[in-house]
GROMACS .gro file of C-alpha atoms in nm:
model
  478
    1MET     CA    1   0.028   0.011  -0.001
    2THR     CA    2   0.269   0.284   0.078
    3GLY     CA    3   0.623   0.263  -0.022
    4THR     CA    4   0.881   0.467  -0.267
    5ASN     CA    5   0.650   0.502  -0.591
    6HIS     CA    6   0.358   0.677  -0.316
    7PHE     CA    7   0.587   0.915  -0.165
    8GLU     CA    8   0.742   0.993  -0.545
    9ARG     CA    9   0.363   1.092  -0.579
   10CYS     CA   10   0.356   1.305  -0.272
   11ALA     CA   11   0.657   1.462  -0.387
   12GLN     CA   12   0.571   1.553  -0.704
   13VAL     CA   13   0.244   1.676  -0.619
   14MET     CA   14   0.444   1.912  -0.368
   15ARG     CA   15   0.677   2.027  -0.666
   16GLU     CA   16   0.383   2.081  -0.868
   17HIS     CA   17   0.207   2.310  -0.606
   18GLY     CA   18   0.500   2.528  -0.579
   19MET     CA   19   0.693   2.379  -0.257
   20SER     CA   20   1.077   2.400  -0.238
   21ASP     CA   21   1.313   2.062  -0.194
   22MET     CA   22   1.328   2.176   0.184
   23ALA     CA   23   0.949   2.105   0.184
   24VAL     CA   24   0.974   1.813   0.009
   25ALA     CA   25   1.268   1.670   0.266
   26GLN     CA   26   1.076   1.739   0.569
   27PHE     CA   27   0.775   1.559   0.442
   28GLY     CA   28   0.978   1.249   0.316
   29HIS     CA   29   1.097   1.219   0.682
   30LEU     CA   30   0.777   1.196   0.820
   31TYR     CA   31   0.632   0.950   0.506
   32ASP     CA   32   0.885   0.736   0.538
   33VAL     CA   33   0.865   0.699   0.960
   34TRP     CA   34   0.459   0.639   0.902
   35ALA     CA   35   0.553   0.417   0.583
   36ASN     CA   36   0.747   0.108   0.783
   37GLY     CA   37   0.478   0.097   1.038
   38SER     CA   38   0.320   0.293   1.302
   39GLU     CA   39   0.484   0.092   1.600
   40ALA     CA   40   0.746   0.356   1.512
   41THR     CA   41   0.534   0.618   1.653
   42TRP     CA   42   0.479   0.509   2.039
   43ILE     CA   43   0.689   0.618   2.291
   44ARG     CA   44   0.611   0.322   2.556
   45GLU     CA   45   0.587   0.338   2.923
   46ALA     CA   46   0.829   0.062   2.962
   47ASP     CA   47   1.081   0.267   2.809
   48VAL     CA   48   1.078   0.575   2.994
   49GLU     CA   49   1.108   0.787   3.312
   50PRO     CA   50   0.856   1.021   3.467
   51LEU     CA   51   0.986   1.383   3.491
   52GLN     CA   52   1.063   1.457   3.849
   53ASP     CA   53   1.189   1.755   4.089
   54VAL     CA   54   1.174   2.059   3.808
   55PRO     CA   55   1.292   2.389   3.904
   56SER     CA   56   0.992   2.627   3.960
   57PHE     CA   57   0.995   2.986   3.847
   58HIS     CA   58   0.941   3.106   4.208
   59ASP     CA   59   1.282   2.926   4.315
   60ILE     CA   60   1.509   3.096   4.015
   61TYR     CA   61   1.349   3.455   4.015
   62GLU     CA   62   1.520   3.469   4.391
   63THR     CA   63   1.842   3.359   4.207
   64ILE     CA   64   1.842   3.624   3.927
   65ASP     CA   65   2.054   3.955   3.929
   66HIS     CA   66   1.750   4.150   3.739
   67ASP     CA   67   1.955   4.420   3.649
   68ARG     CA   68   2.171   4.192   3.510
   69ALA     CA   69   1.891   4.008   3.323
   70VAL     CA   70   1.837   4.249   3.094
   71ASP     CA   71   2.171   4.172   2.909
   72ALA     CA   72   2.057   3.841   2.834
   73PHE     CA   73   1.695   3.972   2.742
   74ALA     CA   74   1.892   4.209   2.501
   75LYS     CA   75   1.991   3.902   2.307
   76THR     CA   76   1.697   3.726   2.279
   77ALA     CA   77   1.449   3.682   1.995
   78PHE     CA   78   1.048   3.632   2.029
   79ILE     CA   79   0.904   3.382   1.781
   80LYS     CA   80   0.503   3.293   1.759
   81LEU     CA   81   0.380   3.022   1.612
   82ASN     CA   82   0.109   3.209   1.457
   83GLY     CA   83  -0.030   2.954   1.175
   84GLY     CA   84  -0.369   2.813   1.309
   85LEU     CA   85  -0.709   2.940   1.171
   86GLY     CA   86  -0.911   2.829   1.447
   87THR     CA   87  -1.134   2.582   1.282
   88SER     CA   88  -1.212   2.426   1.598
   89MET     CA   89  -1.441   2.769   1.665
   90GLY     CA   90  -1.549   2.828   1.327
   91LEU     CA   91  -1.291   3.085   1.210
   92SER     CA   92  -1.200   3.119   0.843
   93CYS     CA   93  -0.914   3.351   0.960
   94ALA     CA   94  -0.595   3.362   1.189
   95LYS     CA   95  -0.713   3.282   1.545
   96SER     CA   96  -0.444   3.565   1.685
   97LEU     CA   97  -0.697   3.823   1.515
   98LEU     CA   98  -0.988   3.662   1.727
   99PRO     CA   99  -1.120   3.968   1.983
  100VAL     CA  100  -0.998   3.891   2.352
  101ARG     CA  101  -1.129   4.158   2.561
  102ARG     CA  102  -1.128   4.549   2.516
  103HIS     CA  103  -0.851   4.745   2.665
  104LYS     CA  104  -0.966   5.117   2.758
  105ALA     CA  105  -1.275   5.109   2.502
  106ARG     CA  106  -1.030   4.934   2.224
  107GLN     CA  107  -1.112   4.610   2.111
  108MET     CA  108  -0.793   4.384   2.152
  109ARG     CA  109  -0.724   4.062   1.936
  110PHE     CA  110  -0.422   3.813   2.041
  111ILE     CA  111  -0.222   3.992   1.757
  112ASP     CA  112  -0.249   4.352   1.937
  113ILE     CA  113  -0.164   4.207   2.304
  114ILE     CA  114   0.151   4.045   2.170
  115LEU     CA  115   0.257   4.343   1.982
  116GLY     CA  116   0.178   4.547   2.308
  117GLN     CA  117   0.390   4.302   2.524
  118VAL     CA  118   0.658   4.353   2.265
  119VAL     CA  119   0.680   4.738   2.244
  120THR     CA  120   0.638   4.768   2.628
  121ALA     CA  121   0.933   4.552   2.651
  122ARG     CA  122   1.168   4.736   2.395
  123ASP     CA  123   1.021   5.090   2.548
  124ARG     CA  124   1.067   5.004   2.960
  125LEU     CA  125   1.387   4.792   2.903
  126GLY     CA  126   1.527   4.886   2.589
  127VAL     CA  127   1.602   4.590   2.450
  128PRO     CA  128   1.534   4.504   2.081
  129LEU     CA  129   1.328   4.181   2.125
  130PRO     CA  130   1.287   4.122   1.753
  131LEU     CA  131   0.913   3.957   1.682
  132THR     CA  132   0.886   3.720   1.409
  133LEU     CA  133   0.554   3.487   1.321
  134MET     CA  134   0.567   3.157   1.205
  135ASN     CA  135   0.266   3.215   0.996
  136SER     CA  136   0.077   2.943   0.708
  137PHE     CA  137  -0.013   3.061   0.411
  138ARG     CA  138  -0.338   3.049   0.505
  139THR     CA  139  -0.272   3.339   0.812
  140SER     CA  140   0.012   3.537   0.601
  141SER     CA  141  -0.177   3.787   0.466
  142ASP     CA  142  -0.427   3.894   0.684
  143THR     CA  143  -0.161   3.920   0.957
  144LEU     CA  144   0.099   4.137   0.817
  145LYS     CA  145  -0.186   4.367   0.747
  146VAL     CA  146  -0.221   4.391   1.130
  147LEU     CA  147   0.174   4.450   1.153
  148GLU     CA  148   0.170   4.700   0.915
  149SER     CA  149  -0.150   4.908   1.052
  150ASN     CA  150   0.021   4.929   1.411
  151ILE     CA  151   0.172   5.274   1.418
  152ARG     CA  152   0.354   5.115   1.760
  153PHE     CA  153   0.567   4.838   1.603
  154HIS     CA  154   0.821   4.906   1.398
  155GLN     CA  155   1.103   4.638   1.301
  156ASP     CA  156   1.303   4.669   0.924
  157ASP     CA  157   1.619   4.465   0.979
  158ILE     CA  158   1.477   4.156   1.122
  159PRO     CA  159   1.188   3.964   0.897
  160VAL     CA  160   0.839   3.976   1.056
  161GLU     CA  161   0.731   3.667   0.928
  162ILE     CA  162   0.866   3.289   0.809
  163VAL     CA  163   0.581   3.089   0.625
  164GLN     CA  164   0.563   2.717   0.740
  165HIS     CA  165   0.520   2.461   0.477
  166GLN     CA  166   0.216   2.277   0.358
  167GLU     CA  167   0.196   1.867   0.291
  168PRO     CA  168  -0.087   1.635   0.118
  169LYS     CA  169  -0.323   1.442   0.336
  170ILE     CA  170  -0.255   1.101   0.268
  171ASP     CA  171  -0.542   0.856   0.158
  172VAL     CA  172  -0.534   0.587   0.389
  173GLU     CA  173  -0.632   0.292   0.115
  174THR     CA  174  -0.392   0.426  -0.143
  175GLY     CA  175  -0.123   0.599   0.033
  176GLU     CA  176  -0.095   0.861  -0.207
  177PRO     CA  177  -0.200   1.216  -0.202
  178VAL     CA  178  -0.581   1.252  -0.160
  179ARG     CA  179  -0.738   1.443  -0.495
  180TRP     CA  180  -1.078   1.597  -0.359
  181PRO     CA  181  -1.173   1.760  -0.678
  182ASP     CA  182  -1.462   1.992  -0.486
  183ARG     CA  183  -1.287   2.142  -0.222
  184PRO     CA  184  -0.886   2.114  -0.361
  185GLU     CA  185  -0.775   2.303  -0.059
  186LEU     CA  186  -0.896   2.056   0.180
  187ALA     CA  187  -0.623   1.794   0.076
  188TRP     CA  188  -0.368   2.002   0.205
  189CYS     CA  189  -0.267   2.040   0.556
  190PRO     CA  190   0.023   2.194   0.758
  191PRO     CA  191   0.306   1.959   0.913
  192GLY     CA  192   0.254   2.048   1.292
  193HIS     CA  193   0.477   2.273   1.450
  194GLY     CA  194   0.792   2.105   1.475
  195ASP     CA  195   0.774   2.209   1.068
  196LEU     CA  196   0.955   2.542   1.244
  197TYR     CA  197   1.334   2.384   1.247
  198SER     CA  198   1.307   2.296   0.867
  199THR     CA  199   1.124   2.677   0.760
  200LEU     CA  200   1.373   2.854   1.005
  201TRP     CA  201   1.652   2.662   0.819
  202GLU     CA  202   1.535   2.732   0.497
  203SER     CA  203   1.478   3.133   0.579
  204GLY     CA  204   1.782   3.195   0.711
  205LEU     CA  205   1.636   3.381   0.974
  206LEU     CA  206   1.923   3.186   1.230
  207ASP     CA  207   2.194   3.359   1.048
  208ILE     CA  208   2.019   3.709   1.047
  209LEU     CA  209   1.939   3.699   1.433
  210TRP     CA  210   2.308   3.593   1.485
  211ASP     CA  211   2.425   3.832   1.291
  212LYS     CA  212   2.213   4.116   1.480
  213GLY     CA  213   2.386   4.006   1.802
  214LEU     CA  214   2.092   3.789   1.905
  215ARG     CA  215   2.145   3.470   2.107
  216TYR     CA  216   1.842   3.309   2.212
  217LEU     CA  217   1.511   3.198   2.053
  218PHE     CA  218   1.193   3.242   2.282
  219ILE     CA  219   0.911   3.001   2.105
  220SER     CA  220   0.523   2.980   2.217
  221ASN     CA  221   0.194   2.960   2.058
  222SER     CA  222   0.009   3.318   1.974
  223ASP     CA  223  -0.311   3.177   2.153
  224ASN     CA  224  -0.135   3.141   2.460
  225LEU     CA  225  -0.125   3.534   2.583
  226GLY     CA  226   0.020   3.361   2.887
  227ALA     CA  227   0.359   3.316   2.708
  228ARG     CA  228   0.494   3.663   2.768
  229PRO     CA  229   0.863   3.764   2.719
  230SER     CA  230   1.034   3.725   3.041
  231ARG     CA  231   1.418   3.873   3.156
  232THR     CA  232   1.414   3.659   3.428
  233LEU     CA  233   1.365   3.345   3.245
  234ALA     CA  234   1.627   3.454   2.961
  235GLN     CA  235   1.846   3.505   3.219
  236TYR     CA  236   1.815   3.194   3.400
  237PHE     CA  237   1.841   3.030   3.085
  238GLU     CA  238   2.157   3.198   2.974
  239ASN     CA  239   2.285   3.115   3.350
  240THR     CA  240   2.228   2.719   3.315
  241GLY     CA  241   2.451   2.694   2.939
  242ALA     CA  242   2.120   2.452   2.854
  243PRO     CA  243   2.090   2.442   2.481
  244PHE     CA  244   1.726   2.408   2.541
  245MET     CA  245   1.465   2.481   2.784
  246ALA     CA  246   1.101   2.405   2.797
  247GLU     CA  247   0.873   2.560   3.022
  248VAL     CA  248   0.640   2.279   3.194
  249ALA     CA  249   0.358   2.342   3.469
  250VAL     CA  250   0.199   2.102   3.717
  251ARG     CA  251  -0.079   1.897   3.571
  252THR     CA  252  -0.452   1.866   3.714
  253GLU     CA  253  -0.696   1.617   3.612
  254ALA     CA  254  -0.787   1.881   3.364
  255ASP     CA  255  -0.463   1.857   3.190
  256ARG     CA  256  -0.491   1.450   3.202
  257LYS     CA  257  -0.510   1.407   2.813
  258GLY     CA  258  -0.241   1.678   2.718
  259GLY     CA  259   0.134   1.603   2.620
  260HIS     CA  260   0.384   1.574   2.898
  261VAL     CA  261   0.786   1.542   2.907
  262VAL     CA  262   0.894   1.191   3.040
  263ARG     CA  263   1.275   1.122   3.020
  264ASP     CA  264   1.427   0.814   2.762
  265ARG     CA  265   1.576   0.526   2.976
  266ARG     CA  266   1.793   0.469   2.734
  267THR     CA  267   1.948   0.788   2.641
  268GLY     CA  268   1.853   0.983   2.944
  269ARG     CA  269   1.743   1.286   2.729
  270LEU     CA  270   1.426   1.457   2.804
  271MET     CA  271   1.107   1.338   2.549
  272LEU     CA  272   0.811   1.524   2.458
  273ARG     CA  273   0.511   1.234   2.502
  274GLU     CA  274   0.201   1.367   2.333
  275MET     CA  275  -0.092   1.126   2.397
  276SER     CA  276  -0.153   1.012   2.023
  277GLN     CA  277   0.224   0.843   2.078
  278VAL     CA  278   0.090   0.700   2.394
  279HIS     CA  279   0.018   0.330   2.305
  280PRO     CA  280  -0.332   0.210   2.454
  281ASP     CA  281  -0.180  -0.040   2.698
  282ASP     CA  282  -0.005   0.269   2.859
  283ARG     CA  283  -0.299   0.521   2.880
  284ALA     CA  284  -0.357   0.479   3.214
  285ASP     CA  285  -0.015   0.511   3.324
  286ALA     CA  286   0.007   0.822   3.105
  287GLN     CA  287  -0.261   1.000   3.228
  288ASN     CA  288  -0.189   0.966   3.578
  289ILE     CA  289  -0.073   1.296   3.697
  290ARG     CA  290   0.082   1.171   4.018
  291ARG     CA  291   0.306   0.947   3.813
  292HIS     CA  292   0.369   1.233   3.532
  293PRO     CA  293   0.317   1.549   3.703
  294TYR     CA  294   0.451   1.805   3.445
  295PHE     CA  295   0.258   1.890   3.129
  296ASN     CA  296   0.439   2.093   2.829
  297THR     CA  297   0.286   2.475   2.792
  298ASN     CA  298   0.475   2.454   2.413
  299SER     CA  299   0.662   2.735   2.541
  300VAL     CA  300   1.041   2.718   2.482
  301TRP     CA  301   1.371   2.886   2.474
  302ILE     CA  302   1.681   2.757   2.242
  303ARG     CA  303   2.054   2.855   2.201
  304ILE     CA  304   2.068   2.995   1.829
  305ASP     CA  305   2.440   2.839   1.790
  306ALA     CA  306   2.282   2.527   1.926
  307LEU     CA  307   1.986   2.456   1.666
  308ARG     CA  308   2.199   2.617   1.394
  309ASP     CA  309   2.452   2.309   1.400
  310LEU     CA  310   2.183   2.074   1.480
  311LEU     CA  311   2.021   2.180   1.149
  312GLU     CA  312   2.343   2.194   0.962
  313ARG     CA  313   2.441   1.810   1.098
  314HIS     CA  314   2.072   1.703   0.964
  315HIS     CA  315   2.089   1.902   0.624
  316GLY     CA  316   1.753   2.109   0.764
  317VAL     CA  317   1.544   1.839   0.875
  318LEU     CA  318   1.545   1.682   1.240
  319PRO     CA  319   1.434   1.347   1.320
  320LEU     CA  320   1.166   1.434   1.537
  321PRO     CA  321   0.896   1.154   1.631
  322VAL     CA  322   0.612   1.133   1.366
  323ILE     CA  323   0.239   1.212   1.522
  324VAL     CA  324  -0.012   0.999   1.289
  325ASN     CA  325  -0.349   1.168   1.298
  326ASN     CA  326  -0.622   0.934   1.118
  327LYS     CA  327  -0.914   1.196   0.997
  328THR     CA  328  -1.132   1.282   0.704
  329VAL     CA  329  -1.032   1.440   0.422
  330ASP     CA  330  -1.331   1.706   0.511
  331PRO     CA  331  -1.313   1.754   0.856
  332THR     CA  332  -1.667   1.847   0.887
  333ASP     CA  333  -1.786   1.532   0.717
  334PRO     CA  334  -1.723   1.205   0.880
  335SER     CA  335  -1.863   0.999   0.590
  336SER     CA  336  -1.590   1.148   0.372
  337ARG     CA  337  -1.277   0.962   0.260
  338LYS     CA  338  -1.011   0.837   0.528
  339VAL     CA  339  -0.675   1.047   0.522
  340VAL     CA  340  -0.363   1.014   0.723
  341GLN     CA  341  -0.215   1.374   0.865
  342LEU     CA  342   0.127   1.335   0.961
  343GLU     CA  343   0.288   1.620   1.203
  344THR     CA  344   0.539   1.680   1.410
  345ALA     CA  345   0.540   1.879   1.771
  346MET     CA  346   0.809   2.170   1.808
  347GLY     CA  347   0.870   2.040   2.152
  348ALA     CA  348   0.951   1.698   2.039
  349ALA     CA  349   1.313   1.823   1.972
  350ILE     CA  350   1.411   1.862   2.334
  351SER     CA  351   1.518   1.492   2.288
  352LEU     CA  352   1.773   1.622   2.033
  353PHE     CA  353   1.960   1.806   2.253
  354ASP     CA  354   2.224   1.674   2.517
  355GLY     CA  355   2.209   1.890   2.868
  356ALA     CA  356   1.813   1.979   2.749
  357ILE     CA  357   1.621   2.126   3.056
  358CYS     CA  358   1.304   2.171   3.195
  359VAL     CA  359   1.152   2.456   3.431
  360GLN     CA  360   0.824   2.465   3.585
  361VAL     CA  361   0.619   2.784   3.555
  362ASP     CA  362   0.289   2.914   3.654
  363ARG     CA  363  -0.030   2.911   3.527
  364MET     CA  364   0.006   3.272   3.470
  365ARG     CA  365   0.235   3.186   3.172
  366PHE     CA  366  -0.014   2.935   3.022
  367LEU     CA  367  -0.344   3.077   2.937
  368PRO     CA  368  -0.457   2.914   2.596
  369VAL     CA  369  -0.737   2.982   2.378
  370LYS     CA  370  -0.863   2.656   2.249
  371THR     CA  371  -1.236   2.646   2.261
  372THR     CA  372  -1.508   2.870   2.305
  373ASN     CA  373  -1.498   2.741   2.645
  374ASP     CA  374  -1.134   2.908   2.695
  375LEU     CA  375  -1.268   3.237   2.528
  376PHE     CA  376  -1.528   3.284   2.785
  377ILE     CA  377  -1.322   3.267   3.075
  378MET     CA  378  -1.044   3.472   2.911
  379ARG     CA  379  -1.353   3.755   2.826
  380SER     CA  380  -1.481   3.771   3.181
  381ASP     CA  381  -1.424   3.984   3.459
  382ARG     CA  382  -1.160   3.737   3.601
  383PHE     CA  383  -0.899   3.908   3.406
  384HIS     CA  384  -0.765   4.234   3.397
  385LEU     CA  385  -0.573   4.394   3.073
  386THR     CA  386  -0.321   4.570   3.206
  387ASP     CA  387  -0.098   4.912   3.035
  388ALA     CA  388   0.172   4.642   2.991
  389PHE     CA  389  -0.022   4.393   2.748
  390GLU     CA  390  -0.084   4.156   3.021
  391MET     CA  391  -0.336   3.922   3.137
  392GLU     CA  392  -0.369   3.929   3.507
  393ASP     CA  393  -0.572   3.758   3.760
  394GLY     CA  394  -0.581   3.700   4.141
  395ASN     CA  395  -0.482   3.318   4.170
  396TYR     CA  396  -0.544   3.168   3.801
  397ILE     CA  397  -0.748   2.874   3.923
  398PHE     CA  398  -1.026   2.946   3.721
  399PRO     CA  399  -1.430   2.759   3.704
  400ASN     CA  400  -1.433   2.401   3.491
  401VAL     CA  401  -1.695   2.571   3.163
  402ASP     CA  402  -1.878   2.374   2.981
  403LEU     CA  403  -2.077   2.546   2.726
  404ASP     CA  404  -2.388   2.362   2.497
  405GLN     CA  405  -2.151   2.267   2.193
  406ARG     CA  406  -2.441   2.296   1.997
  407PHE     CA  407  -2.509   2.685   2.017
  408TYR     CA  408  -2.145   2.793   2.154
  409LYS     CA  409  -1.900   2.622   1.994
  410ASN     CA  410  -1.888   2.867   1.684
  411ILE     CA  411  -1.784   3.172   1.765
  412ASP     CA  412  -2.090   3.359   1.540
  413ASP     CA  413  -2.311   3.165   1.800
  414PHE     CA  414  -2.129   3.256   2.078
  415ASN     CA  415  -2.092   3.604   2.019
  416GLU     CA  416  -2.467   3.611   1.949
  417ARG     CA  417  -2.575   3.441   2.285
  418PHE     CA  418  -2.340   3.721   2.466
  419PRO     CA  419  -2.440   4.078   2.317
  420TYR     CA  420  -2.318   4.267   2.550
  421ASN     CA  421  -2.021   4.058   2.710
  422VAL     CA  422  -2.011   3.714   2.879
  423PRO     CA  423  -2.137   3.708   3.231
  424SER     CA  424  -1.954   3.784   3.567
  425LEU     CA  425  -1.736   3.459   3.691
  426ALA     CA  426  -1.561   3.613   3.987
  427ALA     CA  427  -1.779   3.421   4.226
  428ALA     CA  428  -1.837   3.126   4.044
  429ASN     CA  429  -1.699   2.778   4.069
  430SER     CA  430  -1.798   2.634   3.763
  431VAL     CA  431  -2.035   2.711   3.467
  432HIS     CA  432  -2.261   2.420   3.264
  433ILE     CA  433  -2.517   2.583   3.032
  434GLU     CA  434  -2.724   2.343   2.819
  435GLY     CA  435  -2.938   2.465   2.575
  436ASP     CA  436  -3.006   2.791   2.343
  437TRP     CA  437  -2.969   3.076   2.615
  438THR     CA  438  -2.886   3.419   2.556
  439PHE     CA  439  -2.760   3.676   2.775
  440GLY     CA  440  -2.828   4.035   2.874
  441GLN     CA  441  -2.628   4.300   3.077
  442ASN     CA  442  -2.437   4.258   3.406
  443VAL     CA  443  -2.522   3.867   3.459
  444VAL     CA  444  -2.372   3.694   3.768
  445PHE     CA  445  -2.271   3.348   3.783
  446TYR     CA  446  -2.192   3.239   4.122
  447GLY     CA  447  -2.100   2.861   4.251
  448ASP     CA  448  -2.170   2.577   4.072
  449ALA     CA  449  -2.395   2.784   3.834
  450VAL     CA  450  -2.619   2.580   3.601
  451LEU     CA  451  -2.893   2.626   3.303
  452LYS     CA  452  -3.061   2.383   3.206
  453ASP     CA  453  -3.223   2.292   2.840
  454GLN     CA  454  -3.586   2.467   2.793
  455GLY     CA  455  -3.639   2.313   2.472
  456ARG     CA  456  -3.690   2.641   2.292
  457PRO     CA  457  -3.413   2.929   2.290
  458SER     CA  458  -3.440   3.109   2.626
  459TYR     CA  459  -3.305   3.453   2.788
  460VAL     CA  460  -3.132   3.553   3.096
  461PRO     CA  461  -3.238   3.935   3.147
  462ASN     CA  462  -3.038   4.198   3.290
  463GLY     CA  463  -2.903   4.183   3.606
  464GLU     CA  464  -2.939   3.831   3.667
  465PHE     CA  465  -2.789   3.594   3.948
  466VAL     CA  466  -2.740   3.261   3.795
  467GLY     CA  467  -2.640   2.970   4.070
  468PRO     CA  468  -2.673   2.608   4.126
  469GLN     CA  469  -3.081   2.606   4.114
  470GLY     CA  470  -3.038   2.776   3.728
  471ILE     CA  471  -3.155   3.164   3.807
  472GLU     CA  472  -3.255   3.295   4.084
  473PRO     CA  473  -3.607   3.367   4.182
  474ASP     CA  474  -3.758   3.710   4.185
  475GLU     CA  475  -3.986   3.690   4.479
  476TRP     CA  476  -3.924   3.711   4.813
  477LEU     CA  477  -3.953   3.452   5.060
  478VAL     CA  478  -4.127   3.491   5.373
   0.00000   0.00000   0.00000
């Protein structure tokens, strides 16, 4: 079913699509691993050791000379992974263009807050802090327009974007690139954020940064507003001399199914293990948060010279573990043709560096928005967006939010049902909404707030309180 001839067909289609030799070589690595058997994609529990005793941000904060830390920060470049469209929320544009909340009457998107963090750090600390976005072919144009229109953000000597590669989805039955004439764009997909490394190599950005005196990369997702530039972590990373540092956080039950860092018993190196790489027989151990207490935030620090040397040894294509995603060619139609999408994870490069380390960070550095449930919290009164463009909360312990996916999963549906802003969550332990509810102004959730499905579109009037029994009654009880 699979083999050299099938890959050559993939390579041919990629070249016809205008893709570079580097893009073809990168996909060739993924295809070869997949074609030679899925067992190569498992990271078995018996082959790894749990990660233990990671130094915390609070511990290292006390050891840093914060005046000197500006020197390390001045040698740091900021890279944001910005290739996602936010299709899980019904978006057709870059997720970073989604409004998060207002700040001084202005609607702020992810990208606006990111730019605000960069400009603030430059102004207050006098550091260059160049920002480069890794866009996809779908997010590049819209995002660049935002950068060009921002009157405070200027960057002329270092590219503001690199564009990640594309790859064909593979027809499960034939091993060849899938064909989908009705919507040809659905035959293509990104190769995961592990593609960053080949894209960096091909773009020449590492050499540009090095020539400008930059020595470190700080890389994170654009939908994680907690992953802001940090001079403390820059100085700590420099002090350790490590080639690679991953930010990890302590797992809770809500993080059981996320990627976590382990140690390879054979090599002693750290490894990132995504749940898609966990064998079914190992699932219980992998989801045991006491056995594996840290999850990957997908924020990493890398020495530019170490990464450049590694990429040179591998001719620009790092031998990262391959993640096999079984999907349908049209993700909205489960009856459409079955395909495989092959990906790699950026954090998986930790296994390729001797002396790689982790640092434990608080939840304030991990504020991802993957669903409208997350956005609901981010837009609520739990957060304050400061003048330094930092998303601040009192304790970063948030209520569990479960919104009826029939009516709130799509961003347009979500916005329609919260026309004035989302209700107050300051006193809420959890929120569970069943059915089609629209909310007036100044609604307050408290305790374990529940709204039951009324079987028809329903409305919560202005100023109401919603708790464990639903909307509080208006009448006095005597």
